[in-house]
Short mmCIF file of C-alpha atoms in Angstrom, two decimals:
data_model
loop_
_atom_site.label_atom_id
_atom_site.label_comp_id
_atom_site.label_asym_id
_atom_site.label_seq_id
_atom_site.Cartn_x
_atom_site.Cartn_y
_atom_site.Cartn_z
CA MET A 191 36.25 113.15 -14.57
CA CYS A 192 34.85 111.30 -17.58
CA ARG A 193 35.63 112.96 -20.88
CA VAL A 194 32.97 112.71 -23.56
CA PRO A 195 34.58 112.08 -26.97
CA ASP A 196 34.00 114.82 -29.52
CA THR A 197 32.56 113.23 -32.66
CA ARG A 198 31.90 116.50 -34.49
CA ARG A 199 35.33 116.62 -36.10
CA ARG A 200 35.08 113.00 -37.23
CA THR A 201 31.62 113.60 -38.70
CA SER A 202 32.68 116.76 -40.51
CA ARG A 203 35.51 114.86 -42.21
CA ARG A 204 32.98 112.45 -43.72
CA ARG A 205 30.40 114.93 -44.97
CA PRO A 206 32.38 116.59 -47.80
CA PRO A 207 33.21 113.27 -49.58
CA LEU A 208 29.56 112.18 -49.42
CA LYS A 209 28.37 115.50 -50.78
CA LYS A 210 31.02 115.24 -53.48
CA LEU A 211 29.83 111.75 -54.43
CA ARG A 212 26.19 112.82 -54.60
CA ARG A 213 27.06 115.82 -56.77
CA ALA A 214 29.32 113.82 -59.08
CA VAL A 215 26.71 111.08 -59.59
CA ARG A 216 24.01 113.64 -60.29
CA GLN A 217 26.19 115.33 -62.92
CA GLU A 218 27.04 112.01 -64.55
CA VAL A 219 23.38 110.95 -64.62
CA SER A 220 22.47 114.17 -66.46
CA ARG A 221 25.40 113.79 -68.87
CA GLN A 222 24.59 110.18 -69.72
CA ALA A 223 20.86 110.90 -70.05
CA GLU A 224 21.68 113.09 -73.05
CA GLN A 225 23.01 109.94 -74.73
CA GLY A 226 20.07 107.82 -73.61
CA ARG A 227 22.21 105.78 -71.22
CA ARG A 228 21.51 104.93 -67.58
CA VAL A 229 24.10 105.18 -64.82
CA ARG A 230 24.87 102.23 -62.55
CA LEU A 231 26.48 103.20 -59.23
CA MET A 232 28.81 100.47 -57.95
CA PHE A 233 31.23 100.05 -55.04
CA GLN A 234 34.30 97.86 -55.53
CA ASP A 235 36.71 96.02 -53.26
CA GLU A 236 39.01 92.99 -53.12
CA GLY A 237 38.94 90.19 -50.57
CA ARG A 238 41.88 87.93 -49.82
CA PHE A 239 41.20 84.23 -49.17
CA GLY A 240 43.71 81.48 -48.64
CA LEU A 241 45.05 78.53 -46.69
CA LEU A 242 45.77 80.54 -43.54
CA GLY A 243 42.80 79.54 -41.43
CA THR A 244 40.84 81.75 -39.04
CA PRO A 245 38.98 79.88 -36.28
CA ARG A 246 35.47 81.19 -35.67
CA ARG A 247 32.96 80.74 -32.89
CA CYS A 248 31.01 77.50 -33.32
CA TRP A 249 28.56 75.25 -31.50
CA ALA A 250 29.66 72.44 -29.18
CA PRO A 251 27.93 70.37 -26.47
CA ARG A 252 28.03 71.91 -23.01
CA GLY A 253 31.25 71.11 -21.19
CA MET A 254 33.19 70.28 -24.36
CA ARG A 255 35.75 72.51 -26.02
CA PRO A 256 35.39 72.49 -29.82
CA VAL A 257 38.47 71.62 -31.85
CA VAL A 258 38.89 73.12 -35.32
CA GLY A 259 41.75 72.69 -37.72
CA ALA A 260 43.83 75.45 -39.28
CA ARG A 261 46.50 75.75 -41.95
CA LEU A 262 49.47 78.08 -41.48
CA GLN A 263 50.56 78.39 -45.12
CA ARG A 264 50.39 81.91 -46.52
CA LYS A 265 48.99 81.22 -49.99
CA TYR A 266 46.10 83.32 -51.25
CA LEU A 267 43.61 84.02 -54.01
CA TYR A 268 41.78 87.30 -54.46
CA ALA A 269 38.12 88.00 -55.09
CA PHE A 270 37.50 91.19 -57.05
CA SER A 271 33.87 92.27 -56.61
CA ALA A 272 31.69 95.27 -57.34
CA VAL A 273 28.15 95.66 -56.02
CA SER A 274 25.27 97.99 -56.88
CA PRO A 275 23.67 99.00 -53.56
CA HIS A 276 20.51 100.19 -55.30
CA ASP A 277 19.51 96.74 -56.60
CA GLY A 278 22.08 94.28 -55.21
CA VAL A 279 23.61 93.34 -58.57
CA MET A 280 27.11 91.97 -57.99
CA ASP A 281 29.95 91.25 -60.43
CA SER A 282 33.06 89.28 -59.46
CA LEU A 283 36.23 87.59 -60.66
CA VAL A 284 38.63 85.31 -58.77
CA LEU A 285 42.20 86.25 -59.67
CA PRO A 286 45.67 85.08 -58.52
CA TRP A 287 47.01 88.43 -57.29
CA VAL A 288 46.30 92.15 -57.12
CA ASP A 289 47.95 94.64 -59.46
CA ALA A 290 46.99 97.11 -62.17
CA GLN A 291 46.79 94.37 -64.82
CA MET A 292 44.34 92.27 -62.78
CA MET A 293 42.35 95.38 -61.88
CA SER A 294 42.12 96.40 -65.54
CA MET A 295 40.88 92.91 -66.39
CA PHE A 296 38.19 93.15 -63.72
CA LEU A 297 37.04 96.61 -64.78
CA ASP A 298 36.79 95.40 -68.38
CA GLU A 299 34.67 92.43 -67.25
CA VAL A 300 32.27 94.71 -65.35
CA ALA A 301 32.05 97.10 -68.28
CA GLN A 302 31.14 94.26 -70.64
CA ARG A 303 28.46 92.94 -68.29
CA HIS A 304 26.87 96.41 -68.29
CA ALA A 305 27.64 97.41 -71.86
CA ASP A 306 24.36 99.34 -72.21
CA GLU A 307 24.97 101.38 -69.06
CA PHE A 308 27.55 103.82 -67.73
CA VAL A 309 29.25 102.45 -64.61
CA PHE A 310 30.14 104.94 -61.89
CA MET A 311 32.63 102.93 -59.82
CA VAL A 312 33.57 103.95 -56.27
CA MET A 313 36.63 102.35 -54.63
CA ASP A 314 39.41 102.94 -52.15
CA GLN A 315 42.86 104.26 -53.01
CA ALA A 316 44.79 100.98 -53.16
CA GLY A 317 47.95 101.26 -55.22
CA TRP A 318 46.61 99.20 -58.13
CA HIS A 319 43.46 101.37 -58.21
CA ILE A 320 45.39 104.56 -58.87
CA ALA A 321 48.27 103.13 -60.91
CA GLY A 322 49.14 105.00 -64.07
CA GLU A 323 48.97 101.83 -66.16
CA LEU A 324 45.40 101.06 -65.07
CA THR A 325 43.03 100.83 -68.07
CA VAL A 326 39.54 102.24 -67.47
CA PRO A 327 36.81 101.22 -69.98
CA PRO A 328 35.10 104.04 -71.91
CA ASN A 329 31.72 103.37 -70.28
CA MET A 330 33.13 103.71 -66.76
CA ARG A 331 34.23 106.46 -64.40
CA LEU A 332 36.21 105.93 -61.20
CA MET A 333 35.82 107.86 -57.96
CA PHE A 334 37.99 107.28 -54.90
CA LEU A 335 37.01 107.20 -51.25
CA PRO A 336 39.02 109.15 -48.66
CA PRO A 337 42.06 107.30 -47.23
CA TYR A 338 41.51 105.03 -44.22
CA SER A 339 37.73 104.98 -44.49
CA PRO A 340 36.64 101.34 -45.03
CA GLU A 341 33.34 102.15 -43.30
CA LEU A 342 32.35 104.12 -46.39
CA ASN A 343 32.68 101.11 -48.68
CA PRO A 344 29.66 98.78 -48.42
CA ALA A 345 31.47 96.14 -50.49
CA GLU A 346 33.47 95.33 -47.34
CA HIS A 347 30.38 93.51 -46.00
CA LEU A 348 30.53 90.99 -48.84
CA TRP A 349 33.71 89.51 -47.38
CA GLU A 350 32.18 89.20 -43.92
CA ALA A 351 29.37 87.10 -45.36
CA MET A 352 31.72 85.05 -47.52
CA ARG A 353 34.07 84.19 -44.67
CA GLU A 354 31.19 83.26 -42.40
CA ASP A 355 29.34 81.16 -44.99
CA CYS A 356 32.19 79.44 -46.81
CA PHE A 357 35.41 79.68 -44.81
CA ALA A 358 34.61 79.58 -41.09
CA ASN A 359 36.58 76.72 -39.47
CA HIS A 360 37.30 75.10 -42.84
CA VAL A 361 40.65 73.49 -43.59
CA PHE A 362 41.63 73.49 -47.27
CA ALA A 363 44.14 71.08 -48.74
CA ASP A 364 45.34 73.45 -51.46
CA LEU A 365 44.49 76.62 -53.38
CA ASP A 366 42.31 74.67 -55.80
CA SER A 367 40.02 73.83 -52.87
CA VAL A 368 40.03 77.49 -51.81
CA GLU A 369 39.11 78.52 -55.35
CA ARG A 370 36.18 76.11 -55.48
CA ALA A 371 34.81 77.33 -52.15
CA LEU A 372 35.35 80.98 -53.08
CA THR A 373 33.75 80.58 -56.50
CA ALA A 374 30.75 78.77 -55.02
CA GLY A 375 30.30 81.51 -52.43
CA ILE A 376 30.49 84.26 -55.04
CA VAL A 377 28.01 82.50 -57.34
CA THR A 378 25.61 82.13 -54.41
CA LEU A 379 25.85 85.83 -53.53
CA GLU A 380 25.54 86.96 -57.16
CA ALA A 381 22.37 84.88 -57.46
CA ASP A 382 20.81 86.54 -54.40
CA PRO A 383 20.60 90.30 -55.10
CA MET A 384 18.08 90.77 -52.29
CA ARG A 385 20.70 89.63 -49.78
CA THR A 386 23.54 91.69 -51.23
CA GLN A 387 21.25 94.72 -51.38
CA SER A 388 20.35 94.27 -47.73
CA MET A 389 24.07 94.17 -46.83
CA THR A 390 25.14 97.15 -48.94
CA GLY A 391 22.09 99.34 -49.54
CA PHE A 392 22.84 102.01 -46.96
CA ASN A 393 20.42 104.92 -47.03
CA TRP A 394 23.10 107.51 -47.79
CA ILE A 395 23.82 105.58 -51.00
CA THR A 396 20.34 104.49 -52.12
CA SER A 397 19.03 108.02 -51.54
CA ILE A 398 21.24 109.14 -54.46
CA SER A 399 18.91 109.32 -57.42
CA LEU A 400 20.01 107.57 -60.61
CA ASN A 401 17.16 109.06 -62.63
CA ALA A 402 17.70 112.12 -64.76
CA THR A 403 14.28 113.59 -63.97
#
């Protein structure tokens, strides 16, 4: 007998957080409108990139097995990025590690880039996101996704594109080479908001109105 999986429980777990997000954004939009300031809804995540190679599918002539190199050294850099699904605007920094200090630096950078707006930042519950020593800029509010729900964070798709475009089957001599490739990939994505919007602009996000009226 084939048992049909029950998806109702899984769906019901997701609905309350989405309703909570919609309600919280709507309240913040009204509050900021009183001060003549627009709200920018962003989703944030970190991607780890390093010397440890990951072979990917690639083209080769029929009958020939492709050979790709790989490094086995575990040295990494981290891309901190936040994206606005409504318009595809993306802000990023490449940093040496992840902790509350680096996260505070990134949040401050985003806040400065959108000094005339109020940033409503959605992210997961990584330890450095909820650390007590984290500094949140005055024109920013943080909201956290439920645990173990990466599918609710559209910023995850940025790393898929980055790894495919800039890191697939590449062998890097050192972290400086990784940094150059990572920086070039980020600059390319930041310059193409139509692409980032297509990757992150899910309807359940873009249907949230950022207008006070």
